[in-house]
Amino acid sequence: MLNLCLKNSAQVILNCVSTLNMATTHLGGCVVALYVL
């Protein structure tokens, strides 16, 4: 039971991290586009 719980939290954390990564990458792209323009 505990193992499953730990597995689920790891998955949630990974999802959060990847979402954050995508958001920062998107933001970085916007900033670069603004500089280029």
Coordinates of C-alpha atoms in Angstrom, one line a residue:
M1 CA 0.0 0.0 0.0
L2 CA 2.7 2.4 1.0
N3 CA 4.7 1.5 -2.0
L4 CA 1.8 2.4 -4.3
C5 CA 1.4 5.7 -2.5
L6 CA 5.1 6.5 -2.9
K7 CA 4.9 5.6 -6.6
N8 CA 1.9 7.9 -7.1
S9 CA 3.7 10.9 -5.4
A10 CA 6.7 10.3 -7.5
Q11 CA 4.5 10.4 -10.6
V12 CA 2.8 13.6 -9.4
I13 CA 6.1 15.3 -8.7
L14 CA 7.5 14.2 -12.1
N15 CA 4.3 15.6 -13.8
C16 CA 4.8 18.9 -11.9
V17 CA 8.4 19.2 -12.9
S18 CA 7.8 18.5 -16.5
T19 CA 4.9 21.0 -16.6
L20 CA 7.2 23.6 -15.0
N21 CA 10.0 22.8 -17.5
M22 CA 7.5 23.2 -20.4
A23 CA 6.3 26.5 -18.9
T24 CA 9.8 27.9 -18.4
T25 CA 10.8 26.8 -21.9
H26 CA 7.8 28.5 -23.3
L27 CA 8.5 31.6 -21.3
G28 CA 12.1 31.5 -22.5
G29 CA 11.0 31.3 -26.1
C30 CA 8.7 34.3 -25.6
V31 CA 11.5 36.3 -24.1
V32 CA 13.9 35.4 -26.9
A33 CA 11.2 36.3 -29.5
L34 CA 10.7 39.7 -27.8
Y35 CA 14.5 40.3 -27.9
V36 CA 14.7 39.3 -31.6
L37 CA 11.7 41.5 -32.5

